[in-house]
Tab-separated table of C-alpha atoms in Angstrom:
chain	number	residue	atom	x	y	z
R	1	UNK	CA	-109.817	-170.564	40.110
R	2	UNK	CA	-107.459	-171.420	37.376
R	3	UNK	CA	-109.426	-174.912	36.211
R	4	UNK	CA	-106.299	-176.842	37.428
R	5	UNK	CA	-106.900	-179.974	39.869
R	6	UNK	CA	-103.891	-181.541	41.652
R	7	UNK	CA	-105.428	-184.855	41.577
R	8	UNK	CA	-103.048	-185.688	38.917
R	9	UNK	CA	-99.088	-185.335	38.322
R	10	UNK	CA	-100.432	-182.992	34.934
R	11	UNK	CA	-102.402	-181.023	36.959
R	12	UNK	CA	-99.499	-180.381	39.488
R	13	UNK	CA	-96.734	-179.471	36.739
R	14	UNK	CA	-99.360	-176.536	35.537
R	15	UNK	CA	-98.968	-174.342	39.091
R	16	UNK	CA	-96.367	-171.487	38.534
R	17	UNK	CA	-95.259	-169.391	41.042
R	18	UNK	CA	-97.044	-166.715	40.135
R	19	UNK	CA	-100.233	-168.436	40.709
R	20	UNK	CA	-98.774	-168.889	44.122
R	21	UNK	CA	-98.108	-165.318	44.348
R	22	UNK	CA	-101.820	-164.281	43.172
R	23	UNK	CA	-103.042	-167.404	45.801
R	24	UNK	CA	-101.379	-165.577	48.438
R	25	UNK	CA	-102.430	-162.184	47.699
R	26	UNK	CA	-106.219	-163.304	47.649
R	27	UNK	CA	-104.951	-165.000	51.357
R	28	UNK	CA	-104.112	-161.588	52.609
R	29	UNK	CA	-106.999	-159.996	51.217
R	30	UNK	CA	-109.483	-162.007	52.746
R	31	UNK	CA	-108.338	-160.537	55.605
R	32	UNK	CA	-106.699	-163.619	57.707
R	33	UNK	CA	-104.361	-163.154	60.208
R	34	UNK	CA	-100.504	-163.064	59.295
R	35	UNK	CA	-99.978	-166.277	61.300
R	36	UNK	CA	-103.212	-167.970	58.971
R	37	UNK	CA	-101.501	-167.054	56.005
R	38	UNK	CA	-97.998	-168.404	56.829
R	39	UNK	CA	-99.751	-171.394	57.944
R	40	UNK	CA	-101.439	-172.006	54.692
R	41	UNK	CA	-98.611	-170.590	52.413
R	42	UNK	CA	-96.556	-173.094	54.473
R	43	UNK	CA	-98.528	-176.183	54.025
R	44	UNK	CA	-98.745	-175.558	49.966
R	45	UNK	CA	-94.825	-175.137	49.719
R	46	UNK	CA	-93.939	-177.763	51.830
R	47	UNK	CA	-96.457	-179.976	49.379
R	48	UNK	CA	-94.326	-178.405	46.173
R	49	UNK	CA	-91.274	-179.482	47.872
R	50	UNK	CA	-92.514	-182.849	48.083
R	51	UNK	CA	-93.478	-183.243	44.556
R	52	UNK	CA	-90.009	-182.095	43.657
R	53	UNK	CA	-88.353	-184.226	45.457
R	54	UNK	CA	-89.927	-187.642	44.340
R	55	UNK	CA	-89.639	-186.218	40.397
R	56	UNK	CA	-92.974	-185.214	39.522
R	57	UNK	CA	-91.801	-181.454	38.707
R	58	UNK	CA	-88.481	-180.047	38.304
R	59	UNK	CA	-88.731	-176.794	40.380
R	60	UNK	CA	-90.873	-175.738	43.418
R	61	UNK	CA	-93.039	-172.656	42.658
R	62	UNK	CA	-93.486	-172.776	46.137
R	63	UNK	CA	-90.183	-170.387	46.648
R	64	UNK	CA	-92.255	-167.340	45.376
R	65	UNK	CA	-94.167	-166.982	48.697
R	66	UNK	CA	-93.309	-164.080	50.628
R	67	UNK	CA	-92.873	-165.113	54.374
R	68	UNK	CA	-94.874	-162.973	56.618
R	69	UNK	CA	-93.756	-161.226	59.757
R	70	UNK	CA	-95.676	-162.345	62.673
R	71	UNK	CA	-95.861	-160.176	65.757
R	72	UNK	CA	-97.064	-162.315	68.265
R	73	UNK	CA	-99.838	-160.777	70.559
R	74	UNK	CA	-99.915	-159.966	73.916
R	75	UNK	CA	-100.675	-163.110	76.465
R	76	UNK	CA	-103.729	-162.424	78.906
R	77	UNK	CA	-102.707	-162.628	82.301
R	78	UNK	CA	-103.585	-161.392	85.771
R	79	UNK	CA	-101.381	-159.298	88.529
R	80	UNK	CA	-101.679	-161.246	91.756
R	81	UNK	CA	-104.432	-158.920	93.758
R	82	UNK	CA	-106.465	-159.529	90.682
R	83	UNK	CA	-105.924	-163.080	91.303
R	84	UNK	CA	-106.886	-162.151	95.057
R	85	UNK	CA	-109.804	-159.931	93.685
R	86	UNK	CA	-110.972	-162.577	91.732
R	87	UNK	CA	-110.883	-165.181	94.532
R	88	UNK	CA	-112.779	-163.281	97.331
R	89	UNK	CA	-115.684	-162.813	94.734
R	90	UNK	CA	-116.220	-166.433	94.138
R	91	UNK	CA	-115.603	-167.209	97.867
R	92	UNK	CA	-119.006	-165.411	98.924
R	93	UNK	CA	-120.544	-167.731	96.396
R	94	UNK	CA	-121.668	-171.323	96.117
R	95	UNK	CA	-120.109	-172.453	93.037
R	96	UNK	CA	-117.505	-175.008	94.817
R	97	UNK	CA	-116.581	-176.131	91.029
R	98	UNK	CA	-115.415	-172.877	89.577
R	99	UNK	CA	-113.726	-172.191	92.895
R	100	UNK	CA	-111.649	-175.389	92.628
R	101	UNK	CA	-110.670	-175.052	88.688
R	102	UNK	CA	-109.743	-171.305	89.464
R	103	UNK	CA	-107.575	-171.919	92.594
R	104	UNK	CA	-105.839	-175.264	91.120
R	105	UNK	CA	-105.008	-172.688	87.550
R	106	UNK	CA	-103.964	-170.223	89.925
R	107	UNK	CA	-101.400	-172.057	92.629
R	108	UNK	CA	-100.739	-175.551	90.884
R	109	UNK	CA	-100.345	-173.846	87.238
R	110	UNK	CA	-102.140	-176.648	85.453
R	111	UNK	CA	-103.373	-176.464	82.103
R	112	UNK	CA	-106.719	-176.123	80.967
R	113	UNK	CA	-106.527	-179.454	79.362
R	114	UNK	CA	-104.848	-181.090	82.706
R	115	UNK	CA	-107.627	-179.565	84.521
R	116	UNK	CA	-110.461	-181.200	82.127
R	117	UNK	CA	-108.729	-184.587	82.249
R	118	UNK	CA	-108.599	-184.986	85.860
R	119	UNK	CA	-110.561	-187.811	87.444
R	120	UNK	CA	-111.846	-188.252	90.953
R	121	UNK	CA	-109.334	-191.115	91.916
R	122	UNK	CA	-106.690	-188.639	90.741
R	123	UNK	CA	-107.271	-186.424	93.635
R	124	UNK	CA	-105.589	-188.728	96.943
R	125	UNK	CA	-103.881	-188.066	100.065
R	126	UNK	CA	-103.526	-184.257	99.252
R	127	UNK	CA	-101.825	-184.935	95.906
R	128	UNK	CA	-103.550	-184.821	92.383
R	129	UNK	CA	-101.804	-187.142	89.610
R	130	UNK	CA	-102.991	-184.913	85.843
R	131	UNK	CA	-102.020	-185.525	82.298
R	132	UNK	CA	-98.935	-183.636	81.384
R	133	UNK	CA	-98.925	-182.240	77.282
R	134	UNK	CA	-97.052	-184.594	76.424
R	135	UNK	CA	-99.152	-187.013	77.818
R	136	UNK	CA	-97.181	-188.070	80.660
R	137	UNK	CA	-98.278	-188.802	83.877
R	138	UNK	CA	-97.437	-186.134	86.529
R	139	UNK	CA	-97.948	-186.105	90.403
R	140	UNK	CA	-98.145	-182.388	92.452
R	141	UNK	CA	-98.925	-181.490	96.007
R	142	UNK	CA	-101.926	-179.639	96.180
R	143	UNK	CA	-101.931	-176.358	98.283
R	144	UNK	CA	-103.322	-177.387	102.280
R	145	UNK	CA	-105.362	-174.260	101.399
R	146	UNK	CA	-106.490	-175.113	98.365
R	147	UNK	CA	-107.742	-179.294	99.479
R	148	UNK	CA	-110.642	-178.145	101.566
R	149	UNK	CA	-111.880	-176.976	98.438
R	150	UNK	CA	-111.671	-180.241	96.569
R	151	UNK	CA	-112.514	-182.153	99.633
R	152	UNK	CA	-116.240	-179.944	100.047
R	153	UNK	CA	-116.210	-180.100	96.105
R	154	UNK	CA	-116.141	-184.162	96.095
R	155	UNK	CA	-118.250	-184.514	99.065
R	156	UNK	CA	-121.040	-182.404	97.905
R	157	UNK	CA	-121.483	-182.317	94.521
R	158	UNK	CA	-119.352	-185.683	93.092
R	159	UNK	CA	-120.151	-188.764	96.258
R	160	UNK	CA	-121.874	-190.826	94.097
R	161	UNK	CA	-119.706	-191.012	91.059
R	162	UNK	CA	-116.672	-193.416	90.801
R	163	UNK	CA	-112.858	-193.055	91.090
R	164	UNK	CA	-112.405	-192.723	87.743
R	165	UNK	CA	-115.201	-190.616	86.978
R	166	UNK	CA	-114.114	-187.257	85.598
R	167	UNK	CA	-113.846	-184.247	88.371
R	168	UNK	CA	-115.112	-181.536	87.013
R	169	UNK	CA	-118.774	-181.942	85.222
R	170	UNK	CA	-120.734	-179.366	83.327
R	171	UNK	CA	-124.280	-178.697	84.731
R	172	UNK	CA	-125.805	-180.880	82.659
R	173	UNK	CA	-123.272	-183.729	84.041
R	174	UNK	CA	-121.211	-183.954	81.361
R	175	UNK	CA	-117.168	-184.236	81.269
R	176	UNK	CA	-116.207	-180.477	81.503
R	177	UNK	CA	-113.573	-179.506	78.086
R	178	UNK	CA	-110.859	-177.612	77.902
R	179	UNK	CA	-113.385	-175.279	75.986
R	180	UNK	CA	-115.591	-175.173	78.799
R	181	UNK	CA	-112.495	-173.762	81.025
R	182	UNK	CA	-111.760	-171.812	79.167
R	183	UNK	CA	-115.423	-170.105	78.683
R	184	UNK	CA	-115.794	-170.519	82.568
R	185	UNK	CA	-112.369	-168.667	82.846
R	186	UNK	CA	-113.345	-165.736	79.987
R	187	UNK	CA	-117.030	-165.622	82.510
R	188	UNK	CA	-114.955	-165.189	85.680
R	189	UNK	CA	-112.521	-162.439	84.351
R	190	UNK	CA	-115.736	-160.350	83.563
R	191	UNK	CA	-116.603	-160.522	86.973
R	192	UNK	CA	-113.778	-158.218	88.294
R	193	UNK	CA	-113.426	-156.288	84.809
R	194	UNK	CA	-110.416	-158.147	82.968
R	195	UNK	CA	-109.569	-160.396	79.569
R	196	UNK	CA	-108.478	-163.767	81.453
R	197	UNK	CA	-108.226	-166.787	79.479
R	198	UNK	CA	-107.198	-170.393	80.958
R	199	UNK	CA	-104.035	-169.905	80.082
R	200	UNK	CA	-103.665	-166.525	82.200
R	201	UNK	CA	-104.207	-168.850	85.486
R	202	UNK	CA	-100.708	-170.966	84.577
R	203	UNK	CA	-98.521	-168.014	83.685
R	204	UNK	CA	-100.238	-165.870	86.549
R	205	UNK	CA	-98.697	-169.098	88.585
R	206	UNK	CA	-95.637	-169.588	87.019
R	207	UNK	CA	-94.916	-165.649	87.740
R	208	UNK	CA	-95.827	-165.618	91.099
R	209	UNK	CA	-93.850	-168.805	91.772
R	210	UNK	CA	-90.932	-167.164	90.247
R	211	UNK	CA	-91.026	-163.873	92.234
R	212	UNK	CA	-91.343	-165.941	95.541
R	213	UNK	CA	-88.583	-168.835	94.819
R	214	UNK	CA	-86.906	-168.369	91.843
R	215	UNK	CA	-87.298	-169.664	88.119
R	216	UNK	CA	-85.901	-173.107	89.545
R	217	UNK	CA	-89.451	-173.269	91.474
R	218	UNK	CA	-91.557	-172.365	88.510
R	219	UNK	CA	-90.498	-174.519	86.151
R	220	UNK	CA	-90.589	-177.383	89.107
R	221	UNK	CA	-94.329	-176.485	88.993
R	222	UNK	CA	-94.637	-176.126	85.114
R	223	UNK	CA	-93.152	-179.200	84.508
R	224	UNK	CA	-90.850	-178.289	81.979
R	225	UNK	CA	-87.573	-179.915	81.045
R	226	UNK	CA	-85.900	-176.308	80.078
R	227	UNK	CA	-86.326	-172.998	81.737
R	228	UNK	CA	-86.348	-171.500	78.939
R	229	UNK	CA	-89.386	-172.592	78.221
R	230	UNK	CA	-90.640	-171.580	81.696
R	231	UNK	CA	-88.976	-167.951	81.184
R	232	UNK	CA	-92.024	-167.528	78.428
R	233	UNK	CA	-94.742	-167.976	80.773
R	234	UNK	CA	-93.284	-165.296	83.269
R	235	UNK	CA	-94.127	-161.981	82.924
R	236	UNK	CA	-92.794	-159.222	85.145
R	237	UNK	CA	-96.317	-157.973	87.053
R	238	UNK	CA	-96.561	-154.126	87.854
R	239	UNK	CA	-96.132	-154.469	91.579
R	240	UNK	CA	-92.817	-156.501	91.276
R	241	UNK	CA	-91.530	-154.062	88.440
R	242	UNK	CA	-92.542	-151.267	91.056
R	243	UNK	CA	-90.739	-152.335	93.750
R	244	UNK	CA	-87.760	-152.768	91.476
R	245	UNK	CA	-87.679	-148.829	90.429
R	246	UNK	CA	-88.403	-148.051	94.413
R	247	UNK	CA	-85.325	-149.567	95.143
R	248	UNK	CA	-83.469	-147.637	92.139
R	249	UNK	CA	-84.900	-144.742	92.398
R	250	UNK	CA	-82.099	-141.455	92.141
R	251	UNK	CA	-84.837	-139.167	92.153
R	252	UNK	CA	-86.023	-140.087	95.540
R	253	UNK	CA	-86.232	-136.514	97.489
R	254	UNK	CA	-88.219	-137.651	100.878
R	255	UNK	CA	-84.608	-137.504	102.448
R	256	UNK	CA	-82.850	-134.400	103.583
R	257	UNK	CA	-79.580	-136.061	104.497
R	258	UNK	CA	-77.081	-133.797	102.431
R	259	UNK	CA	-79.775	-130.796	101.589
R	260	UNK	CA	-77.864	-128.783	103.980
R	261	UNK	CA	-75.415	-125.930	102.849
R	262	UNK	CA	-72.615	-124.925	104.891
């Protein structure tokens, strides 16, 4: 825009900050999110910084950006007779593969991209051994409910392949992505009339987990070192939050104990 290139240390010393300023107005106006343009606004300072520190300019112009507020949006995630709504739909079907991915998102709380990475071999005596984020090695106990499932799964659509072939294919026999989750997952909220995305199966888990047992249980399942970090998956579902306000309810009339007037 301005004929500069920072290619060079000349080039470099030429940016002012209001060039920065105008760079992050055009930013805005190309209509980005605020996140995007903190991102990018971020990345160019953080360069500045570095060029000031090793000598090749004597201030960063990068302090005129404006930091954006970012609101973050609303997570995707089912209440539990969805979950059960979405379940009995599949079940009168023959797609054993869906049915597996959805009930291991839904009870084991396993990311899409521990779900993608998961090999036959890694499915054994009722116990599946996945890929943690931080690329750790993780072993769970896999819901008796849910391992009839795998078991028909393996048996009738994965008997030829090898131990440490992956588990979940595409049609065309390829190793399923965490893309292709999550497209399977977007497919399967349509069914029943809702936005789900992959990651509405873990915190749909982690909630229910929490309601049942306690945020000690959910973050046993989420594998997570703090709860805090667990306490951002959980989100409090309309029935719980309705049995809550039953229970506090002042307003509650369907009692005549003390309506009468002596």
């Amino acid at each position: 825009k301005y004929g500069i290139s920072c290619d060079n240390e000349e080039g470099i010393k030429q940016i002012s900050g209001a060039m920065l300023e105008e760079y992050q107005l055009d930013i805005r106006e190309s209509g980005c999110e605020p996140a995007t343009e903190n991102l990018r606004t971020i990345s160019v300072n953080t360069f500045f910084r570095w060029a000031e520190r090793v000598g090749i300019i004597d201030k960063n112009p990068g302090t005129a950006f404006v930091r954006v507020k970012v609101i973050p949006k609303e997570q995707p995630h089912l209440e539990w007779r969805q979950v059960e709504q979405l379940m009995q739909t599949y079940r009168s079907r023959e797609q054993n593969r869906d049915m597996c991915i959805l009930a291991i998102g839904f009870t084991m709380g396993l990311r899409a991209s521990g779900i993608a990475n998961l090999t036959i071999g890694d499915y054994n005596d009722g116990k599946l051994t996945y890929t943690n984020k931080g690329g750790a090695r993780k072993t769970a106990y896999v819901p008796e409910f849910v391992r009839p499932l795998i078991a028909k799964y393996i048996s009738e659509e994965r008997s030829m392949a090898e131990a440490d072939a992956p588990l979940f294919v595409s049609h065309s026999g390829k190793k399923m992505c965490r893309q292709d989750i999550s497209e399977m997952c977007r497919k399967a909220g349509a069914q029943i009339g809702v936005k789900m995305s992959a990651h509405a199966m873990r915190r749909s888990a982690l909630t229910r987990a929490s309601e049942i047992q306690g945020l000690e249980m959910a973050q046993t399942i989420a594998a997570h070192s703090s709860s805090r970090t667990t306490q951002r998956y959980i989100y409090q579902s309309a029935e719980n939050m309705n049995t809550l306000y039953s229970q506090m309810n002042p307003l509650d009339f369907s009692s005549d104990e003390g309506s009468d007037e002596e």
